[in-house]
Amino acid sequence: PPEEAFVAMVEALLAGGDLRGACAVFRDAGPQLSELARAPSLFAACVKACVQCKQAQLALELYADTKDHFICSKVTFNSLIDVFVRQGDMAGANELLRDMTLKNVTPDLITYSTLVKGHCARGDLEQGLQLLGLMQRRGIKPDAVLFNSILDGCAHKQMRTLTEQVLLDMDAAGISPSNFTVSTLVKLYGRCGDLDAAFRVVDTFPSKYGFQVNAQVFTCLMSACIANGALPRAVGVYESMPSHGCRPDAKTYQTLLSGCLRASDIARAVGTLREVLACGAAATL
């Protein structure tokens, strides 16, 4: 049958690594795609192959040329949205969201999380928050990744009040903060010059929410101290790490060394280098 031959041809080209050939054959089917039951799954296979071979642009071009002839699955829409987001093309990603709605394909948590993360990464918090509100109105509960993306975006813009409101919303939704959350808050308070607030978060959140602070959090706290001209507090954070069962990593040592040199504390810098050599971490610096 014609459909079986068409499918076999596209699958054979994909198996042979000829992505352009496969896309060309699929594209040439044109309006006939609406009559082929396997068109959506075959298109999904083309998209997957293009993404895996780092030729995602081929998938986007194929979608643009054939989208009027069949309806993609939700998974395929999400894959294409992710491609647009990774390319920084949020207009294209938003257009796909509109296509989903027009074709009665219901967006899910993955759809919204990808879009929100993309908007926040580009500094468009307003759009990210609008999408958060939209998904909540549609009964989709945000997860930790989505909340952390918004928190990170707020922190980059030093929007303290909004960050703390999002944190309250996160708690109300039953989502527990993580080390990533704490790192984000430490960066925010450091940029706002409020080291006491940064220390309070590190001191209270782990016991309150049941997790152990990692090296990234301690390093962020050290960096905040150094940026605010408080090298002694940064050194104190570094020295407290063993008592918290946390071992410094390469970034920790780099941060402390940079801070010491910035403050012209050569003696402390030399002492840190000796500690690095003693623990065998020099190769990672």
Coordinates of C-alpha atoms in Angstrom, one line a residue:
P1 CA 0.0 0.0 0.0
P2 CA 1.2 3.6 -0.7
E3 CA 1.3 4.5 3.0
E4 CA 3.4 1.5 3.9
A5 CA 5.8 2.3 1.0
F6 CA 6.0 6.0 2.1
V7 CA 6.7 5.1 5.7
A8 CA 9.3 2.5 4.7
M9 CA 11.1 5.0 2.5
V10 CA 11.3 7.7 5.2
E11 CA 12.3 5.1 7.9
A12 CA 15.0 3.7 5.6
L13 CA 16.5 7.2 5.0
L14 CA 16.5 7.9 8.7
A15 CA 18.2 4.6 9.5
G16 CA 20.8 5.4 6.9
G17 CA 21.5 8.9 8.4
D18 CA 20.1 10.8 5.4
L19 CA 18.1 13.3 7.4
R20 CA 17.6 15.8 4.6
G21 CA 16.4 13.0 2.3
A22 CA 13.9 11.8 4.9
C23 CA 12.6 15.3 5.5
A24 CA 12.4 15.9 1.7
V25 CA 10.3 12.7 1.2
F26 CA 8.0 13.6 4.1
R27 CA 7.7 17.2 2.8
D28 CA 6.9 16.1 -0.7
A29 CA 3.8 14.2 0.5
G30 CA 2.2 17.6 1.1
P31 CA -1.6 17.6 1.6
Q32 CA -1.6 13.7 1.3
L33 CA -0.2 13.7 4.9
S34 CA -3.7 14.4 6.2
E35 CA -4.8 11.0 4.9
L36 CA -1.9 9.1 6.4
A37 CA -2.6 7.7 9.9
R38 CA 1.1 7.3 10.6
A39 CA 2.1 10.9 9.6
P40 CA 2.3 12.2 13.1
S41 CA 4.5 9.3 14.4
L42 CA 6.7 9.5 11.3
F43 CA 7.1 13.2 11.8
A44 CA 8.0 12.6 15.4
A45 CA 10.7 10.2 14.3
C46 CA 12.1 12.8 11.9
V47 CA 12.2 15.4 14.7
K48 CA 13.9 13.0 17.1
A49 CA 16.5 12.1 14.6
C50 CA 17.2 15.7 13.7
V51 CA 17.6 16.7 17.3
Q52 CA 19.8 13.7 18.1
C53 CA 22.1 14.6 15.2
K54 CA 22.2 18.3 16.2
Q55 CA 20.4 19.3 13.1
A56 CA 17.3 20.7 14.9
Q57 CA 16.8 23.4 12.3
L58 CA 15.8 20.8 9.8
A59 CA 13.0 19.7 12.1
L60 CA 11.8 23.3 12.5
E61 CA 11.8 23.8 8.7
L62 CA 9.9 20.6 8.2
Y63 CA 7.3 21.6 10.7
A64 CA 6.8 25.0 9.1
D65 CA 6.4 23.3 5.7
T66 CA 4.0 20.6 6.7
K67 CA 2.1 21.7 9.9
D68 CA -1.1 22.4 8.1
H69 CA -1.5 18.8 6.9
F70 CA -1.5 16.8 10.2
I71 CA -1.5 17.3 14.0
C72 CA 1.6 16.7 16.0
S73 CA 1.5 14.8 19.2
K74 CA 2.0 16.7 22.5
V75 CA 5.5 15.1 22.9
T76 CA 6.6 16.3 19.5
F77 CA 5.3 19.8 20.1
N78 CA 7.3 19.9 23.4
S79 CA 10.4 18.7 21.6
L80 CA 10.0 21.5 19.0
I81 CA 9.4 24.1 21.7
D82 CA 12.5 23.0 23.4
V83 CA 14.5 23.5 20.2
F84 CA 13.2 27.1 19.8
V85 CA 14.0 27.8 23.5
R86 CA 17.5 26.4 23.2
Q87 CA 18.0 28.7 20.1
G88 CA 16.8 31.7 22.1
D89 CA 13.8 32.1 19.7
M90 CA 11.0 32.7 22.2
A91 CA 8.7 34.1 19.5
G92 CA 8.9 30.8 17.7
A93 CA 8.3 28.9 20.9
N94 CA 5.2 31.0 21.7
E95 CA 3.9 30.5 18.2
L96 CA 4.1 26.7 18.7
L97 CA 2.1 27.1 21.9
R98 CA -0.5 28.9 19.9
D99 CA -0.5 26.1 17.3
M100 CA -1.0 23.6 20.1
T101 CA -4.1 25.5 21.3
L102 CA -5.5 25.9 17.9
K103 CA -5.2 22.2 17.2
N104 CA -6.7 21.2 20.5
V105 CA -3.4 19.7 21.8
T106 CA -3.4 20.5 25.6
P107 CA -0.1 21.9 26.9
D108 CA 1.3 20.1 29.9
L109 CA 3.8 20.8 32.7
I110 CA 6.7 20.1 30.4
T111 CA 5.3 22.6 27.8
Y112 CA 5.0 25.4 30.4
S113 CA 8.2 24.7 32.2
T114 CA 10.2 24.8 29.0
L115 CA 8.6 28.2 28.0
V116 CA 8.9 29.7 31.5
K117 CA 12.5 28.7 31.8
G118 CA 13.2 30.2 28.4
H119 CA 11.6 33.5 29.1
C120 CA 13.3 33.8 32.5
A121 CA 16.7 33.0 31.0
R122 CA 16.2 35.9 28.6
G123 CA 15.2 38.2 31.4
D124 CA 11.5 38.4 30.4
L125 CA 10.1 37.7 33.8
E126 CA 6.7 39.3 33.0
Q127 CA 6.0 36.7 30.3
G128 CA 7.3 33.9 32.5
L129 CA 5.0 34.9 35.3
Q130 CA 2.0 35.2 32.9
L131 CA 2.6 31.7 31.7
L132 CA 2.9 30.5 35.4
G133 CA -0.5 32.1 36.1
L134 CA -2.0 30.6 32.9
M135 CA -0.9 27.1 33.7
Q136 CA -2.2 27.3 37.3
R137 CA -5.6 28.5 36.1
R138 CA -5.7 25.5 33.8
G139 CA -5.1 23.2 36.9
I140 CA -1.5 22.4 36.2
K141 CA 0.7 22.4 39.3
P142 CA 4.2 23.9 39.0
D143 CA 7.1 21.8 40.1
A144 CA 10.4 22.7 41.8
V145 CA 12.3 23.2 38.5
L146 CA 9.7 25.8 37.3
F147 CA 9.7 27.7 40.6
N148 CA 13.5 27.7 40.7
S149 CA 13.6 29.1 37.1
I150 CA 11.4 32.0 38.1
L151 CA 13.4 32.6 41.3
D152 CA 16.6 32.6 39.4
G153 CA 15.2 35.1 36.9
C154 CA 14.0 37.4 39.8
A155 CA 17.3 37.2 41.5
H156 CA 19.2 38.2 38.3
K157 CA 17.1 41.3 38.2
Q158 CA 17.5 41.9 42.0
M159 CA 13.7 41.9 42.5
R160 CA 13.8 41.0 46.1
T161 CA 10.1 41.5 46.9
L162 CA 8.9 39.4 44.0
T163 CA 11.5 36.7 44.7
E164 CA 10.2 36.4 48.3
Q165 CA 6.6 36.3 47.0
V166 CA 7.5 33.5 44.6
L167 CA 9.2 31.7 47.5
L168 CA 5.9 32.0 49.5
D169 CA 3.9 30.6 46.5
M170 CA 6.4 27.8 46.3
D171 CA 5.9 26.9 49.9
A172 CA 2.1 27.2 49.6
A173 CA 2.2 24.8 46.6
G174 CA 4.0 22.2 48.8
I175 CA 7.3 22.5 46.9
S176 CA 10.3 22.3 49.2
P177 CA 13.3 24.5 48.5
S178 CA 16.6 22.8 47.5
N179 CA 20.2 23.7 47.4
F180 CA 19.6 25.4 44.0
T181 CA 16.9 27.5 45.7
V182 CA 19.2 28.5 48.5
S183 CA 22.0 29.3 46.1
T184 CA 19.7 31.6 44.2
L185 CA 18.5 33.4 47.3
V186 CA 22.1 33.8 48.5
K187 CA 23.0 35.4 45.2
L188 CA 20.0 37.7 45.4
Y189 CA 20.8 38.9 49.0
G190 CA 24.4 39.2 48.1
R191 CA 23.6 41.5 45.2
C192 CA 21.3 43.5 47.5
G193 CA 24.1 43.9 50.0
D194 CA 22.1 42.0 52.7
L195 CA 24.6 39.4 54.0
D196 CA 22.6 38.7 57.1
A197 CA 19.6 37.6 55.1
A198 CA 21.9 35.3 53.0
F199 CA 23.3 33.7 56.2
R200 CA 19.8 33.3 57.6
V201 CA 18.7 31.3 54.5
V202 CA 21.7 29.0 54.7
D203 CA 21.3 28.6 58.5
T204 CA 17.6 27.9 58.5
F205 CA 16.5 26.2 55.3
P206 CA 18.4 22.9 55.5
S207 CA 17.0 22.0 58.9
K208 CA 13.5 23.3 58.0
Y209 CA 13.2 21.4 54.7
G210 CA 15.4 18.4 55.4
F211 CA 18.5 18.7 53.2
Q212 CA 22.2 19.2 53.6
V213 CA 23.9 22.2 52.2
N214 CA 26.3 21.4 49.4
A215 CA 29.6 23.0 48.3
Q216 CA 27.8 25.2 45.7
V217 CA 25.8 26.9 48.4
F218 CA 28.8 27.6 50.6
T219 CA 30.7 28.9 47.6
C220 CA 27.9 31.2 46.7
L221 CA 27.8 32.5 50.3
M222 CA 31.6 33.0 50.2
S223 CA 31.3 34.9 46.9
A224 CA 28.5 37.1 48.3
C225 CA 30.7 38.0 51.3
I226 CA 33.7 38.8 49.1
A227 CA 31.6 40.9 46.8
N228 CA 30.5 42.9 49.8
G229 CA 34.0 43.4 51.1
A230 CA 33.6 40.9 54.0
L231 CA 36.5 38.5 53.4
P232 CA 36.7 37.5 57.1
R233 CA 33.1 36.2 56.8
A234 CA 33.9 34.3 53.6
V235 CA 36.9 32.7 55.4
G236 CA 34.6 31.8 58.3
V237 CA 32.2 30.1 55.8
Y238 CA 35.1 28.2 54.3
E239 CA 36.3 27.0 57.7
S240 CA 32.8 25.9 58.7
M241 CA 32.3 23.5 55.8
P242 CA 33.9 20.4 57.4
S243 CA 31.6 20.8 60.4
H244 CA 28.7 20.6 58.0
G245 CA 30.1 17.4 56.4
C246 CA 30.8 19.3 53.2
R247 CA 34.1 19.2 51.3
P248 CA 35.3 22.2 49.4
D249 CA 35.6 21.8 45.6
A250 CA 37.7 23.5 43.0
K251 CA 35.2 26.4 42.7
T252 CA 35.4 26.9 46.4
Y253 CA 39.1 27.2 46.4
Q254 CA 39.1 29.5 43.3
T255 CA 36.6 31.8 45.0
L256 CA 38.5 32.0 48.2
L257 CA 41.9 32.6 46.4
S258 CA 40.3 35.3 44.2
G259 CA 38.9 37.0 47.3
C260 CA 42.1 36.9 49.1
L261 CA 44.0 38.4 46.2
R262 CA 41.3 41.0 45.7
A263 CA 41.7 42.0 49.4
S264 CA 45.5 41.9 49.1
D265 CA 45.5 39.2 51.8
I266 CA 48.6 37.4 50.5
A267 CA 49.1 35.4 53.7
R268 CA 45.6 33.9 53.5
A269 CA 46.0 33.2 49.8
V270 CA 49.3 31.3 50.5
G271 CA 47.6 29.4 53.3
T272 CA 44.8 28.4 51.0
L273 CA 47.2 27.2 48.3
R274 CA 48.9 25.0 50.9
E275 CA 45.6 23.5 51.8
V276 CA 44.8 22.9 48.2
L277 CA 48.2 21.1 47.7
A278 CA 47.7 19.1 50.9
C279 CA 44.3 17.7 49.8
G280 CA 45.5 17.0 46.3
A281 CA 43.1 19.4 44.6
A282 CA 45.6 21.5 42.8
A283 CA 45.0 19.7 39.4
T284 CA 41.4 20.9 39.5
L285 CA 42.2 24.6 39.8

